[in-house]
Coordinates of C-alpha atoms and ligand atoms in Angstrom, one line a residue:
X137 CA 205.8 31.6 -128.5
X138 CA 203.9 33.5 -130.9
X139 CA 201.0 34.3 -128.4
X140 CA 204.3 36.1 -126.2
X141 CA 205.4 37.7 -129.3
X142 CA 202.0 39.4 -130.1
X143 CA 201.1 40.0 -126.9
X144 CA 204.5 41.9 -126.5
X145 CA 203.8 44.2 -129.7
X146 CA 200.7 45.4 -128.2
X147 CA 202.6 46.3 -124.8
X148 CA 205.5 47.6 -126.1
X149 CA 203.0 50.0 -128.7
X150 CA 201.0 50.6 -126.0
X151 CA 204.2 51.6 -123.7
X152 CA 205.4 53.9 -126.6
X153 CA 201.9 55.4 -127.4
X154 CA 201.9 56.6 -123.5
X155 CA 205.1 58.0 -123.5
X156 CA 204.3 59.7 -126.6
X157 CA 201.1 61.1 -125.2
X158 CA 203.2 62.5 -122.1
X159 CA 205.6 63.7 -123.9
X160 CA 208.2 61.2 -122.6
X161 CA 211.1 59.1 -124.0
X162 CA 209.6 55.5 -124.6
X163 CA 213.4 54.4 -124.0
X164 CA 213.0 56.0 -120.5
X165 CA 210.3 53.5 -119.9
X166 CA 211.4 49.9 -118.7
X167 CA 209.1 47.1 -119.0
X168 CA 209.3 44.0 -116.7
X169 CA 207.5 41.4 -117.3
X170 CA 205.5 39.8 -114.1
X171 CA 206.3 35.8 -115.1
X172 CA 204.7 34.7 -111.5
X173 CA 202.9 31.6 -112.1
X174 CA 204.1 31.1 -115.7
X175 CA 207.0 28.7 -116.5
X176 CA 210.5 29.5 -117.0
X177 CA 210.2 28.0 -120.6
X178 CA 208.3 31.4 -121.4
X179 CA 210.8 33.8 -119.1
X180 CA 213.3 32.5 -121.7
X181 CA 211.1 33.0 -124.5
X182 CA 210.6 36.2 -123.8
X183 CA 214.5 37.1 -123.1
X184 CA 215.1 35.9 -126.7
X185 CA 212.5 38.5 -128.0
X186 CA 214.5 41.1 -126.0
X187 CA 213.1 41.4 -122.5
X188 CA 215.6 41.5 -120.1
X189 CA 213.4 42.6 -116.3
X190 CA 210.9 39.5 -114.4
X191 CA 209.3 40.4 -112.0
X192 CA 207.6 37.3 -109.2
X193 CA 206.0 37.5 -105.8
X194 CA 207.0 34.3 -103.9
X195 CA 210.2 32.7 -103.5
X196 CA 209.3 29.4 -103.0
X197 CA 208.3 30.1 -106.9
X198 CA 211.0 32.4 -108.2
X199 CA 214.0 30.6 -106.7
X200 CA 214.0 27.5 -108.7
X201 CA 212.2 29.6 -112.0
X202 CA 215.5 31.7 -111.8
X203 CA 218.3 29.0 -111.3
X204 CA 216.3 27.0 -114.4
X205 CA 216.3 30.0 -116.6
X206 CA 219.9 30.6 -115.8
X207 CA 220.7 27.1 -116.8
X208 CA 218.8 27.2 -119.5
X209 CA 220.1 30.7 -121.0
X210 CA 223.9 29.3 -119.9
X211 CA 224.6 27.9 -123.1
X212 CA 224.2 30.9 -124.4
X213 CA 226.9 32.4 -122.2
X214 CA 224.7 34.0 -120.0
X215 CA 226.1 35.2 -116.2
X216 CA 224.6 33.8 -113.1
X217 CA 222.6 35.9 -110.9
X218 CA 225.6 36.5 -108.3
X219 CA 227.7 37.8 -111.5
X220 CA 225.9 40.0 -113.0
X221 CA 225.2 42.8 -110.4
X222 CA 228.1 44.4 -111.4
X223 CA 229.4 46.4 -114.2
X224 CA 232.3 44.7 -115.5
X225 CA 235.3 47.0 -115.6
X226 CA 234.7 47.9 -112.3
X227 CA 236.1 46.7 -109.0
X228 CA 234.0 45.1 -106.3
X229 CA 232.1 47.2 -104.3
X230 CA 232.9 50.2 -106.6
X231 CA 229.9 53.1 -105.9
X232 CA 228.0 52.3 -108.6
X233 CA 229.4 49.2 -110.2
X234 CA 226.1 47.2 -109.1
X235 CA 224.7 46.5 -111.8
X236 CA 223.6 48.1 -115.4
X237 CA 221.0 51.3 -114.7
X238 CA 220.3 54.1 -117.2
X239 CA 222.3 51.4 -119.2
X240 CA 219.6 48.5 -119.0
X241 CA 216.8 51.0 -119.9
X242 CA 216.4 51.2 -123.5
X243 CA 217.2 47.0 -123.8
X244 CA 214.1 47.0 -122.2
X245 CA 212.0 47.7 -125.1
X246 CA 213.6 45.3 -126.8
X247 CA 216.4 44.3 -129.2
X248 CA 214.7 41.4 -130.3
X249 CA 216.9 38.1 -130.6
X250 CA 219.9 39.4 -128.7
X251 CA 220.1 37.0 -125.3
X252 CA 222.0 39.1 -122.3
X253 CA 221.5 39.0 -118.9
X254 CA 218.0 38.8 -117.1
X255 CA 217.6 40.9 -114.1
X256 CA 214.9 40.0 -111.5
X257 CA 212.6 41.8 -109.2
X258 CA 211.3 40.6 -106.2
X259 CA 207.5 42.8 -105.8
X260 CA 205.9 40.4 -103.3
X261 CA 205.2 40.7 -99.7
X262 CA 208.2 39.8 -98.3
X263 CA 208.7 38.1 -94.4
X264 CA 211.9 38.4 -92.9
X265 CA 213.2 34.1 -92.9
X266 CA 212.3 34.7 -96.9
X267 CA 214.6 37.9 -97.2
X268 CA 217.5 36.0 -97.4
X269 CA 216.6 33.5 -100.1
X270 CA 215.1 36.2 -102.1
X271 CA 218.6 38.1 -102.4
X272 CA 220.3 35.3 -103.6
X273 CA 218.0 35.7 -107.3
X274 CA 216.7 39.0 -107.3
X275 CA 218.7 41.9 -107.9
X276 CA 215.8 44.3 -107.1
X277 CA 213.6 44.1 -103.7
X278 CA 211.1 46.5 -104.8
X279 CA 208.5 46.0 -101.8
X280 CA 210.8 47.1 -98.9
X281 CA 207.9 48.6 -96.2
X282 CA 209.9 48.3 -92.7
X283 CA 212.4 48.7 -91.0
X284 CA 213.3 45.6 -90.2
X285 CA 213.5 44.4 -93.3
X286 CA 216.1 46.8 -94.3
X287 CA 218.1 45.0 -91.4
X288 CA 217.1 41.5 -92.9
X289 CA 218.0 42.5 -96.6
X290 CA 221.0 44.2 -95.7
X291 CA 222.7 41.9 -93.8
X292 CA 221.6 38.9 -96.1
X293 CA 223.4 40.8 -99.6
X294 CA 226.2 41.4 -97.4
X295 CA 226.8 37.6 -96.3
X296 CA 226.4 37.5 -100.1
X297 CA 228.9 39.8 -100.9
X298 CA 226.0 41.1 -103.5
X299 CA 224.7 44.6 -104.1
X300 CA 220.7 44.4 -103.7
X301 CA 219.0 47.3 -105.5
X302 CA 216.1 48.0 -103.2
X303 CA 212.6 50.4 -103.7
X304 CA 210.1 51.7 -101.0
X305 CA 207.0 50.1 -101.3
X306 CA 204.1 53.4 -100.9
X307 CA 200.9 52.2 -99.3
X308 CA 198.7 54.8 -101.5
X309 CA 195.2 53.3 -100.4
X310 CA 194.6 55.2 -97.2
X311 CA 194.6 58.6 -99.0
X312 CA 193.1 57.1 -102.0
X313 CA 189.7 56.2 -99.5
X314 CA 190.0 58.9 -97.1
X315 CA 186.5 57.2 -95.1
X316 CA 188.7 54.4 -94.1
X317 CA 190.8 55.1 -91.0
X318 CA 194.6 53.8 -90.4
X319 CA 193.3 49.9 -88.5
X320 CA 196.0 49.2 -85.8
X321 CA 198.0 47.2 -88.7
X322 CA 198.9 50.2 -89.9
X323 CA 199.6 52.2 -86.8
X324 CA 202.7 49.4 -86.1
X325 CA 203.9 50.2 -90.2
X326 CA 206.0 53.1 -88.6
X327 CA 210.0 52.5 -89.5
X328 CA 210.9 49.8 -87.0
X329 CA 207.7 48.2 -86.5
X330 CA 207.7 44.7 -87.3
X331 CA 203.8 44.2 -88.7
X332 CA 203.7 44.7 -92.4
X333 CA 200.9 47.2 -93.1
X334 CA 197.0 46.5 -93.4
X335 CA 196.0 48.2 -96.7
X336 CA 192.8 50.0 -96.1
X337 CA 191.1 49.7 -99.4
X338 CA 189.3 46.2 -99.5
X339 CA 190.9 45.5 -96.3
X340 CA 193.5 43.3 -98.7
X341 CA 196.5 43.4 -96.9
X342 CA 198.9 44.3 -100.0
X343 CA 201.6 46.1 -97.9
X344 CA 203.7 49.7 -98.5
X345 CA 204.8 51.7 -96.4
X346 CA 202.8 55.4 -95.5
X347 CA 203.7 58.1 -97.8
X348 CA 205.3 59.7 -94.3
X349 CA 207.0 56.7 -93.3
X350 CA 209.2 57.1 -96.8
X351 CA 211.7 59.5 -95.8
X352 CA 212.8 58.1 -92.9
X353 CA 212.9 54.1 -94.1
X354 CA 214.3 55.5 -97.1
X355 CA 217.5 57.1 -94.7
X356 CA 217.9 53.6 -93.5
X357 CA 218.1 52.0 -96.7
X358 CA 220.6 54.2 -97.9
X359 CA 223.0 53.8 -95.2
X360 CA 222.6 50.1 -95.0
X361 CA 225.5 48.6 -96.0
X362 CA 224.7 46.2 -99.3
X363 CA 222.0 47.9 -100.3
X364 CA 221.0 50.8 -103.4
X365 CA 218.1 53.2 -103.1
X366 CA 216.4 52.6 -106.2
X367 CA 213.3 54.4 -105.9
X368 CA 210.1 53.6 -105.1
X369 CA 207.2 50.9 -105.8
X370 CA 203.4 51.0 -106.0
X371 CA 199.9 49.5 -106.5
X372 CA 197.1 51.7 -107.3
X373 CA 194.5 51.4 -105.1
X374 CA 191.3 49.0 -106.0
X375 CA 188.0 50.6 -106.8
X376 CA 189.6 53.6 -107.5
X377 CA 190.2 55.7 -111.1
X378 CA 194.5 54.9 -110.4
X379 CA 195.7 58.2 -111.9
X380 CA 195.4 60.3 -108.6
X381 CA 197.6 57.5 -106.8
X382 CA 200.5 57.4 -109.4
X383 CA 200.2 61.5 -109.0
X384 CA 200.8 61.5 -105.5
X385 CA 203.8 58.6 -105.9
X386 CA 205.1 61.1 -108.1
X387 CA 205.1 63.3 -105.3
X388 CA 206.6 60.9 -102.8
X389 CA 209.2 60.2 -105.4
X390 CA 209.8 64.1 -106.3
X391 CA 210.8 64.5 -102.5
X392 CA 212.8 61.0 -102.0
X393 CA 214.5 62.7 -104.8
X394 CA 215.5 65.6 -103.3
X395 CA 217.5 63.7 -101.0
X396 CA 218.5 60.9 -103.0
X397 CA 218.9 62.4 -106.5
X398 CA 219.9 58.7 -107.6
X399 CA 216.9 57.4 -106.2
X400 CA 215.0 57.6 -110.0
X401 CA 213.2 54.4 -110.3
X402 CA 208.9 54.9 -110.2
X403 CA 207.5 51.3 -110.4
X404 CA 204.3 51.6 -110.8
X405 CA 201.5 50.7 -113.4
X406 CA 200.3 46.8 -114.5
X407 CA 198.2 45.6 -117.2
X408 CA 195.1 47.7 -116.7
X409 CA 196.7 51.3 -116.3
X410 CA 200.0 51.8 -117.6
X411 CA 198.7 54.3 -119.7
X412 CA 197.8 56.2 -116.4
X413 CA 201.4 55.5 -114.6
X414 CA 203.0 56.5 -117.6
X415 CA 201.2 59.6 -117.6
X416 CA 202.1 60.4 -113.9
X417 CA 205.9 59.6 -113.9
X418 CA 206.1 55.7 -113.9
X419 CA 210.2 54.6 -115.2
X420 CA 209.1 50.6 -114.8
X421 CA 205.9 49.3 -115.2
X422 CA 205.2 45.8 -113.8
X423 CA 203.0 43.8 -116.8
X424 CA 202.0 40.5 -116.3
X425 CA 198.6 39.3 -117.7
X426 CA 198.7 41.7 -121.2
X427 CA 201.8 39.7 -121.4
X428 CA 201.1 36.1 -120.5
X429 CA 197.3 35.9 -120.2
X430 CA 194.9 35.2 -117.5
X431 CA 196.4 33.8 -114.7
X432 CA 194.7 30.8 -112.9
X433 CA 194.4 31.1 -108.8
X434 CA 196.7 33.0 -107.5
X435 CA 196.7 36.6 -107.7
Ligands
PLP1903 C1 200.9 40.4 -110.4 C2 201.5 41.7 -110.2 C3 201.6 42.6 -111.3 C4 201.1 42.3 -112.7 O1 199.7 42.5 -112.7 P1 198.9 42.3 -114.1 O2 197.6 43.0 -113.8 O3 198.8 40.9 -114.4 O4 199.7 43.0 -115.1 C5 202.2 43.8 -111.0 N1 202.7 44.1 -109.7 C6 202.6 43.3 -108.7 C7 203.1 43.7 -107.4 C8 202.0 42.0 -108.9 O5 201.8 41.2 -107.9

């Protein structure tokens, strides 16, 4: 517990140092903490120390993690993940009465002590039988890549009668190592292909969709019925300085934007460049080992 609280100093001063040096809001900035491969015990922890966003990348994992957090925080009067997707005062399947936006924000960087709701994000590669486990927990999707798992997602929140917020996930490691050419992977990434895209970049194959795939899966998304366009989702490329990635997701997010003006969310930064997502635009950056500490195996 104290390690969690210390470590959460530095990121939150680090968070509000980067919004100062961009001459941003450090309320506008939302942390979420990345608790895959770390036990609930410390996802509780840290929602007593006033985060309120996780973040995991495989269900199998972040099924049971969620339903044992939720037990454990029930005591403290805490709604399951099915309740709190919407704004109380406001009837089912009200525009808008998903769940707290803007409003959730500023909790984010903490009122330390006060235990509300958690709210999860799902930022793993996601297959299509996992889609609808994965909407029974997480209340953001933030790796959506194709087509057909708009379909998937949308049908699965529906069955639910659930709201699933939902970002594009921007493959930004083609332009980011313009020597490596599209492999056939990528070629099948177009909106209603099934394959999930082959990064280019260390050949790791870490998924997004091409920045000119966005528009299009980004139309789909917000006509599917059960689904909110939240924005969109990105790793910086490996080997790479990351700041010219984050400024060209800003550009894929300045023209989702344009047609989806509600469409605000940029999650993009980790650990070892917030500074730099911060910089270029980033509303939710995605912190797991500054927060937990080294992980062991899996990435
Ligand atoms: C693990 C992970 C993170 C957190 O990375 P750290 O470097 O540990 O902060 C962020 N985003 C995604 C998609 C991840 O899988």
């Amino acid at each position: 517990m104290e390690g969690l609280r210390s470590r959460l100093t530095v990121v939150r001063d680090r968070l509000v140092t980067a919004a100062r040096t961009a001459e941003r809001d450090p309320d506008a900035l939302t942390l979420i903490a990345v608790s895959k491969t770390w036990p609930f015990e410390d996802v509780v922890a840290l929602c007593s120390l006033g985060v309120r966003h996780f973040a995991e990348n495989r269900e199998q994992e972040a099924g049971p993690k969620a339903a044992a957090v939720h037990a454990a925080l029930a005591g403290a009067g805490v709604p399951a993940p099915g309740d709190q997707i919407r704004r109380p005062g406001l009837p089912d399947g009200t525009p808008g009465a998903w769940f707290p936006s803007r409003a959730d924000g500023p909790a984010t960087l903490g009122s330390p002590g006060v235990l509300d709701v958690p709210v999860w994000h799902y930022v793993g590669q996601l297959q299509r039988n996992k889609a609808r486990a994965v909407t029974g927990w997480a209340h953001y999707v933030q790796s959506v890549d194709r087509a057909r798992l708009v379909e998937t997602l949308s049908r699965a929140a529906t069955e639910r009668g659930y709201i699933t917020a939902v970002c594009i996930q921007v493959n930004l490691d083609q332009e980011a190592s313009p020597g490596v050419r599209p492999g056939p992977g990528v070629q099948k990434s177009l909106p209603g292909g099934e394959n999930a895209p082959v990064a280019g970049a260390g050949g790791a194959a870490r998924g997004g969709a091409l920045p000119r795939d966005v528009p299009a899966l980004a139309e789909l998304v917000a006509r599917a019925e059960g689904l909110v366009l939240a924005g969109v989702m990105a790793v910086a490329p490996r080997g790479v300085p990351p700041r010219p990635a984050f400024a060209r997701l800003r550009e894929v997010s300045e023209r989702l934007r344009s047609d989806f003006p509600a469409a605000t969310m940029v999650s993009a930064g980790m650990s070892s460049d917030l500074e730099d997502a911060v910089a270029e635009g980033a509303t939710h950056l995605r912190i797991g080992t500054a927060l937990f500490g080294e992980r062991h195996g899996v990435p």
